[in-house]
Amino acid sequence: MDSKPQFDNLTINPQTQAWHQRIHGEDKHRRHDHRTPFQRDRARILHSAAFRRLQAKTQVLGIGMNDFYRTRLTHSLEVSQIGTGITAQLKRKYPQLKPVLDSNSLIESLCLAHDIGHPPFGHGGEVALNYMMRSHGGFEGNGQTFRILTKLEPYTPNWGMNLTRRTLLGILKYPAHYSALVVPQRHPEVSNFRQLKPANWLSVKGVFDDDKASLDWVLANLTYKDRQAFISSAQEGTNPNYPHLKPLHKSLDCSIMELADDIAYAVHDLEDAIVMGIVNQNQWQHSVVEKLQQINEPWLKQEIATIGIKLFSNEHHLRKDAIGTLVNGFVTAIEIIEKSEFEDILLKYNAKLDSDFAKALDVLKAFVYRFVIRKPEIQMLEFKGQQIVMELFEAFACDPERLLPENTRCRWQQANANNDNAMRVIADYISGMTDEFASKLHQQLFGTKNMGLIDISQER
């Protein structure tokens, strides 16, 4: 049950050694290194290959359409800035929580890393991999993020970036494993990839069963009661078209990161669409202004008319001012709620947007979805990326020892010999590709032009 926070029992110290622990103990005594554990986590994420690849992965608009709009990398940087802004506001509103929210590096780490598991070509790539992995544990971007952090990124031999337990807790938007959430679908398998409809193959939002041991380690610091409540799930009430169960809870740190992500998505992707002429002021007036005027919030009623004028102005500084005003409005409308079913502070408290501003954010997200994401030209690019990913997967799966690059082939052989999920190795390889690399590799395998070898520098 959610309620206003009382802060009458802050007996559990979130800065205890258990939350600083790493799954593989470290004994690094570097010269004059006085960084905190969370500062080290942030550095590992920033310097990772998985983070760098975000510069060439689709956010909303396809890579190469324009040199202005956001990629997943610039989006992640903006989410990080908004996340630290939210944290600063919460510490001012709730000084009792300052010890809990002491580290900006922690929130920055979560925001910088939140998208590193997303495959090439955005949602199209995710649906494609989920379909190809339908009999092998599925695929979902957030689950892949957790997998990269805990296993794949080669900072350590077998433990990924070997981040602190609290950082990994904060990245878990969906803290339950696949088999506890999946509802088997009755949709028939398609006879041709061209016939695949994304709505029939929505991903299970959770951690892959292959990574259950890592999830168990992250949650091992919780009491049994907290752990069972934290991994609980239910049918999603807000989206009747989503067929699977969905986890009900997230940590305090994760709730801040998710709000920052939602704000960046709704506001900054809107800015890209306006600059590129994808949406116009008439659409804004009918689909946003008229709905926001129905919300009984004084600031929204006062600002929304002038915000629209500035957003569609030819003066760039006015548009930037409007974007900044919107972001500030959302960031300053976030509050803390208390979840009485939990004991641990990191689960007991969550950041949540004020109800009126939450409605406003939903209006903006719906506007971006309707007029940008669902635009036929964008969907055509997504469809094309979806086909590329499925055809690459089919090729590698049919003869992995022949077609996979050496390092990936060795991983596949080891997984196959140990009766592990060898198909997960193929999903790992493809999901780590940038849009351009996947396109070039597809051309190399199936095209009739450019028969020379491509650069294989993306080997992992």
XYZ file of C-alpha atoms in Angstrom:
460
model
C 0.000 0.000 0.000
C 1.451 3.388 -1.044
C 1.236 6.359 1.309
C 2.909 9.656 2.205
C 6.269 9.005 3.864
C 6.512 9.283 7.635
C 10.276 8.726 7.974
C 9.746 7.474 11.504
C 11.949 4.372 11.210
C 15.115 4.860 9.188
C 17.007 2.155 11.028
C 18.417 0.307 8.020
C 21.518 2.034 6.695
C 21.664 1.757 2.896
C 25.389 2.541 2.963
C 26.228 -0.746 4.674
C 28.994 -2.900 3.276
C 26.481 -5.400 1.875
C 25.191 -2.896 -0.703
C 28.770 -2.042 -1.681
C 29.696 -5.678 -2.284
C 30.507 -7.018 -5.737
C 29.707 -10.544 -6.856
C 33.419 -11.153 -7.428
C 35.568 -9.729 -4.658
C 38.199 -7.209 -5.695
C 41.554 -6.457 -4.177
C 42.701 -3.524 -6.282
C 44.963 -1.097 -4.460
C 45.564 1.539 -7.091
C 47.713 4.540 -6.326
C 45.833 7.336 -4.537
C 42.467 5.974 -5.656
C 39.954 7.438 -3.209
C 36.829 6.973 -5.298
C 33.632 5.646 -3.756
C 32.258 2.283 -4.956
C 29.568 4.088 -6.965
C 32.113 6.372 -8.637
C 33.954 3.252 -9.744
C 30.716 1.789 -11.109
C 30.080 4.965 -13.095
C 33.593 4.866 -14.575
C 33.199 1.229 -15.625
C 29.953 2.008 -17.435
C 31.313 5.117 -19.156
C 34.398 3.290 -20.429
C 32.568 0.152 -21.580
C 32.221 -0.853 -25.223
C 28.497 -1.447 -24.656
C 28.058 2.208 -23.665
C 30.044 3.515 -26.642
C 27.907 1.493 -29.061
C 24.876 3.540 -28.019
C 26.174 6.350 -30.246
C 25.184 4.241 -33.266
C 21.905 2.759 -32.056
C 18.449 4.106 -32.858
C 16.594 6.051 -30.181
C 13.376 6.897 -32.065
C 14.485 8.225 -35.438
C 16.710 6.016 -37.563
C 20.471 6.547 -37.545
C 21.510 8.560 -40.609
C 18.241 10.436 -41.121
C 19.737 13.630 -39.645
C 22.815 14.642 -37.655
C 20.814 16.640 -35.101
C 18.480 14.304 -33.316
C 19.211 12.009 -30.420
C 20.792 8.581 -30.485
C 20.614 6.194 -27.546
C 23.896 7.644 -26.321
C 22.809 11.292 -26.208
C 19.460 10.186 -24.757
C 21.282 8.351 -21.955
C 23.409 11.414 -21.186
C 20.274 13.547 -20.928
C 18.568 10.963 -18.716
C 21.617 11.118 -16.450
C 21.374 14.909 -16.163
C 17.658 14.748 -15.389
C 18.238 11.954 -12.866
C 20.725 14.030 -10.872
C 18.287 16.947 -11.022
C 15.521 14.790 -9.581
C 17.842 13.587 -6.816
C 18.795 17.160 -5.903
C 15.120 18.165 -5.703
C 14.240 15.167 -3.533
C 17.073 15.905 -1.100
C 15.723 19.448 -0.696
C 12.149 18.254 -0.201
C 13.022 15.326 2.046
C 16.227 16.106 4.006
C 15.665 12.918 6.032
C 16.559 10.928 2.898
C 19.861 12.719 2.212
C 21.946 9.804 3.562
C 20.076 7.440 1.235
C 20.470 9.671 -1.837
C 23.984 10.799 -1.037
C 25.684 9.626 -4.249
C 25.066 11.354 -7.573
C 27.413 8.814 -9.152
C 24.947 6.042 -8.341
C 22.011 7.705 -10.123
C 24.266 8.720 -13.016
C 25.392 5.101 -13.356
C 21.836 3.813 -13.572
C 20.814 6.446 -16.111
C 23.896 5.970 -18.276
C 23.491 2.178 -18.288
C 19.724 1.834 -18.577
C 19.691 1.352 -22.375
C 22.917 -0.554 -23.059
C 21.030 -3.825 -23.579
C 18.787 -2.509 -26.318
C 19.492 -4.088 -29.719
C 19.938 -2.356 -33.078
C 16.902 -0.797 -34.774
C 14.998 0.035 -31.590
C 11.741 -1.777 -30.880
C 11.910 -3.580 -34.226
C 15.160 -5.259 -33.229
C 13.773 -6.196 -29.826
C 10.657 -7.828 -31.269
C 12.759 -9.664 -33.840
C 15.110 -11.142 -31.229
C 12.213 -12.012 -28.946
C 10.553 -13.949 -31.750
C 13.734 -15.766 -32.702
C 14.309 -16.627 -29.013
C 10.678 -17.650 -28.430
C 11.688 -21.234 -27.583
C 14.905 -20.268 -25.806
C 13.904 -17.867 -23.026
C 12.855 -14.811 -25.025
C 14.577 -11.449 -25.370
C 13.962 -8.035 -23.811
C 16.191 -4.964 -23.695
C 16.159 -4.429 -19.930
C 16.949 -8.086 -19.308
C 19.870 -7.783 -21.734
C 21.120 -4.696 -19.878
C 21.274 -6.715 -16.654
C 23.042 -9.526 -18.518
C 25.685 -7.192 -19.965
C 26.393 -5.656 -16.566
C 26.606 -8.984 -14.716
C 28.106 -11.313 -17.322
C 29.023 -10.081 -20.805
C 31.031 -6.860 -20.631
C 34.673 -8.037 -20.433
C 35.806 -5.983 -17.452
C 36.177 -9.316 -15.651
C 36.430 -12.880 -17.059
C 32.924 -14.023 -16.049
C 31.156 -11.330 -14.000
C 30.677 -8.510 -16.487
C 31.432 -5.095 -15.011
C 31.289 -6.559 -11.496
C 29.219 -3.634 -10.211
C 28.059 -3.107 -6.645
C 24.926 -4.822 -5.441
C 23.060 -1.525 -5.008
C 23.825 -0.409 -8.566
C 22.517 -3.707 -9.911
C 19.426 -3.423 -7.703
C 18.823 0.028 -9.163
C 19.031 -1.147 -12.780
C 16.324 -3.791 -12.203
C 13.181 -2.247 -13.650
C 11.584 -5.706 -13.674
C 13.063 -7.778 -10.793
C 11.704 -11.233 -11.596
C 12.847 -13.953 -13.961
C 11.311 -14.895 -17.293
C 9.664 -18.196 -16.367
C 7.806 -16.565 -13.459
C 6.283 -13.957 -15.790
C 5.702 -15.529 -19.190
C 2.189 -16.387 -20.334
C 2.426 -18.774 -23.324
C 1.010 -17.207 -26.463
C -1.383 -18.864 -28.872
C -0.246 -16.911 -31.903
C 0.989 -19.268 -34.619
C 4.585 -19.067 -35.725
C 4.887 -17.204 -39.004
C 5.833 -19.042 -42.173
C 7.663 -15.979 -43.446
C 9.437 -13.243 -41.459
C 7.592 -10.577 -43.448
C 4.357 -11.685 -41.762
C 5.530 -11.104 -38.177
C 3.333 -8.648 -36.266
C 5.072 -7.060 -33.257
C 1.844 -6.894 -31.236
C 1.701 -10.710 -31.224
C 5.192 -11.167 -29.809
C 5.614 -8.673 -26.977
C 8.658 -9.327 -24.807
C 8.461 -10.594 -21.237
C 9.735 -7.740 -19.063
C 12.092 -9.469 -16.670
C 15.487 -11.077 -16.151
C 16.362 -14.043 -18.373
C 16.295 -17.453 -16.689
C 19.922 -17.790 -17.839
C 20.782 -14.972 -15.414
C 18.718 -16.107 -12.443
C 21.846 -16.740 -10.339
C 22.905 -13.104 -10.771
C 19.424 -11.910 -9.802
C 19.465 -14.116 -6.713
C 22.816 -12.640 -5.671
C 21.539 -9.061 -6.010
C 18.491 -9.832 -3.850
C 20.382 -11.896 -1.269
C 20.788 -8.858 0.998
C 17.015 -8.550 1.453
C 14.950 -10.310 4.083
C 12.845 -13.218 2.847
C 9.663 -11.130 3.296
C 11.051 -8.190 1.325
C 12.438 -10.434 -1.383
C 9.163 -12.259 -1.946
C 7.208 -9.017 -2.096
C 9.784 -7.406 -4.383
C 9.644 -10.145 -7.037
C 5.839 -10.386 -6.983
C 3.988 -9.792 -10.245
C 0.500 -9.415 -11.692
C -1.333 -8.821 -14.946
C -0.750 -5.256 -16.052
C -3.866 -3.198 -15.403
C -2.908 -0.175 -17.525
C -2.296 -2.131 -20.730
C -4.817 -4.912 -21.395
C -2.973 -5.807 -24.610
C 0.163 -6.835 -22.704
C -0.257 -10.601 -22.239
C 2.410 -11.444 -19.642
C 2.707 -10.848 -15.921
C 4.670 -7.791 -14.884
C 6.686 -7.166 -11.688
C 4.950 -4.779 -9.310
C 7.863 -3.086 -7.583
C 11.210 -1.404 -8.099
C 13.795 0.142 -5.805
C 14.039 3.811 -4.853
C 17.050 4.322 -7.122
C 15.313 2.606 -10.036
C 12.174 4.728 -9.595
C 14.283 7.884 -9.992
C 16.019 6.510 -13.080
C 12.727 5.471 -14.672
C 11.165 8.894 -14.128
C 14.218 10.551 -15.674
C 13.923 8.206 -18.668
C 10.223 8.936 -19.136
C 10.751 12.701 -18.953
C 13.610 12.586 -21.457
C 11.595 10.384 -23.812
C 8.495 12.566 -23.715
C 10.177 15.971 -23.875
C 13.413 15.548 -25.794
C 12.052 13.191 -28.448
C 9.265 15.725 -28.902
C 11.915 18.379 -29.572
C 13.534 16.204 -32.255
C 10.191 15.673 -33.944
C 9.402 19.411 -33.978
C 12.804 20.398 -35.383
C 12.539 17.803 -38.154
C 8.998 18.887 -39.051
C 7.443 15.546 -38.162
C 4.770 17.187 -35.985
C 3.072 20.557 -36.378
C 1.447 23.110 -34.118
C -2.090 22.133 -35.122
C -1.469 18.545 -33.960
C 0.024 19.904 -30.745
C -2.997 22.093 -30.095
C -5.574 19.337 -30.561
C -3.702 16.401 -29.039
C -1.818 18.093 -26.207
C -3.061 21.573 -25.270
C -6.762 20.691 -25.217
C -6.068 17.667 -22.997
C -3.704 19.468 -20.648
C -6.206 22.277 -20.155
C -8.566 19.708 -18.630
C -6.035 19.002 -15.864
C -6.714 21.147 -12.824
C -3.112 22.169 -12.124
C -2.380 25.940 -11.961
C 1.180 25.800 -13.327
C 0.159 23.680 -16.300
C -2.797 25.933 -17.135
C -0.589 29.016 -16.921
C 2.388 27.724 -18.909
C 0.978 25.421 -21.564
C -0.160 28.110 -24.026
C 3.163 29.956 -24.104
C 5.124 26.682 -24.133
C 3.413 25.682 -27.386
C 4.201 29.020 -29.034
C 7.863 28.732 -28.051
C 8.145 25.072 -29.077
C 7.069 25.837 -32.645
C 8.920 29.121 -32.914
C 11.629 29.554 -35.531
C 13.813 31.031 -32.792
C 15.909 28.155 -31.479
C 16.511 29.782 -28.100
C 12.756 30.029 -27.492
C 12.318 26.337 -28.249
C 15.135 25.489 -25.850
C 13.518 27.649 -23.183
C 10.234 25.771 -23.631
C 11.976 22.390 -23.378
C 13.780 23.503 -20.223
C 10.524 24.757 -18.730
C 8.794 21.436 -19.369
C 11.639 19.406 -17.883
C 11.777 21.664 -14.836
C 8.030 21.360 -14.337
C 8.211 17.570 -14.215
C 11.381 17.355 -12.142
C 10.022 19.667 -9.440
C 6.704 17.772 -9.277
C 8.237 14.513 -8.058
C 7.545 13.306 -4.534
C 8.379 10.363 -2.310
C 5.825 7.692 -1.454
C 6.120 4.985 1.170
C 5.401 1.309 0.529
C 4.369 -0.169 3.849
C 4.933 -3.793 2.797
C 8.722 -3.329 2.774
C 11.298 -3.013 5.540
C 14.439 -2.075 3.599
C 14.727 1.654 2.891
C 15.741 1.055 -0.717
C 12.405 -0.675 -1.333
C 10.241 1.116 1.235
C 10.487 4.483 -0.527
C 9.875 5.291 -4.193
C 9.925 8.466 -6.260
C 6.635 9.236 -7.966
C 5.315 12.035 -10.137
C 2.480 14.166 -8.764
C -0.801 12.834 -10.202
C -1.588 15.914 -12.325
C 1.911 16.025 -13.785
C 1.788 12.256 -14.323
C -1.300 12.801 -16.478
C 0.512 15.547 -18.373
C 3.523 13.308 -18.979
C 1.218 10.569 -20.269
C -0.303 13.064 -22.710
C 3.146 13.988 -24.046
C 4.225 10.345 -24.314
C 1.006 9.488 -26.162
C 1.605 12.413 -28.528
C 5.147 11.227 -29.348
C 3.916 7.664 -29.792
C 1.036 8.615 -32.096
C 2.652 11.245 -34.291
C 6.289 10.133 -34.245
C 6.769 6.462 -33.431
C 3.670 5.279 -35.310
C 4.409 7.462 -38.322
C 4.571 5.145 -41.381
C 8.026 6.355 -42.395
C 9.382 5.482 -38.940
C 7.554 2.150 -38.900
C 9.026 1.261 -42.290
C 12.531 1.710 -40.890
C 11.591 -0.334 -37.833
C 10.149 -3.058 -40.060
C 13.307 -3.129 -42.167
C 15.485 -3.427 -39.049
C 13.226 -6.184 -37.767
C 13.791 -8.196 -40.955
C 17.556 -7.672 -40.842
C 17.795 -8.961 -37.262
C 15.654 -12.041 -37.915
C 17.561 -12.974 -41.053
C 20.907 -12.541 -39.289
C 19.729 -14.737 -36.428
C 18.469 -17.431 -38.793
C 21.777 -17.466 -40.628
C 23.897 -17.787 -37.479
C 21.574 -20.358 -35.910
C 21.617 -22.608 -38.976
C 25.408 -23.017 -38.928
C 27.001 -21.186 -35.963
C 30.365 -22.932 -36.168
C 30.735 -21.759 -39.739
C 29.421 -18.196 -39.554
C 30.016 -16.840 -36.051
C 33.223 -14.865 -35.445
C 35.891 -16.633 -33.415
C 35.230 -15.344 -29.890
C 31.470 -15.734 -30.218
C 31.892 -19.166 -31.795
C 33.957 -20.292 -28.803
C 31.248 -19.091 -26.420
C 28.617 -20.911 -28.491
C 30.643 -24.135 -28.480
C 31.167 -23.966 -24.741
C 27.470 -23.329 -24.071
C 26.474 -26.120 -26.426
C 28.923 -28.585 -24.823
C 27.616 -27.737 -21.335
C 23.951 -28.034 -22.396
C 23.521 -24.341 -21.650
C 21.382 -22.051 -23.774
C 23.627 -21.708 -26.843
C 21.003 -19.645 -28.669
C 21.439 -16.968 -25.994
C 25.008 -16.523 -27.265
C 23.658 -15.677 -30.727
C 21.167 -13.221 -29.222
C 24.021 -11.637 -27.245
C 26.059 -11.198 -30.410
C 23.299 -9.645 -32.514
C 21.878 -7.438 -29.758
C 25.309 -5.879 -29.252
C 25.540 -4.728 -32.872
C 25.048 -1.139 -33.910
C 22.510 -0.349 -36.618
C 25.224 0.200 -39.227
C 27.193 -2.935 -38.362
C 24.056 -5.094 -38.532
C 23.125 -3.569 -41.904
C 26.605 -4.145 -43.339
C 26.734 -7.702 -42.044
C 23.316 -8.393 -43.562
C 24.554 -7.008 -46.875
C 27.645 -9.198 -46.587
C 25.520 -12.323 -46.091
C 22.573 -11.672 -48.388
C 23.428 -8.779 -50.722
C 24.808 -9.052 -54.242
C 26.969 -5.928 -54.022
C 30.151 -5.282 -52.060
C 31.364 -8.861 -51.792
C 34.526 -7.857 -49.884
C 35.014 -8.540 -46.184
C 33.518 -6.094 -43.693
C 35.282 -4.660 -40.669
C 34.840 -7.168 -37.819
C 36.087 -4.783 -35.119
C 32.802 -5.215 -33.223
C 33.801 -8.730 -32.231
C 33.026 -9.471 -28.587
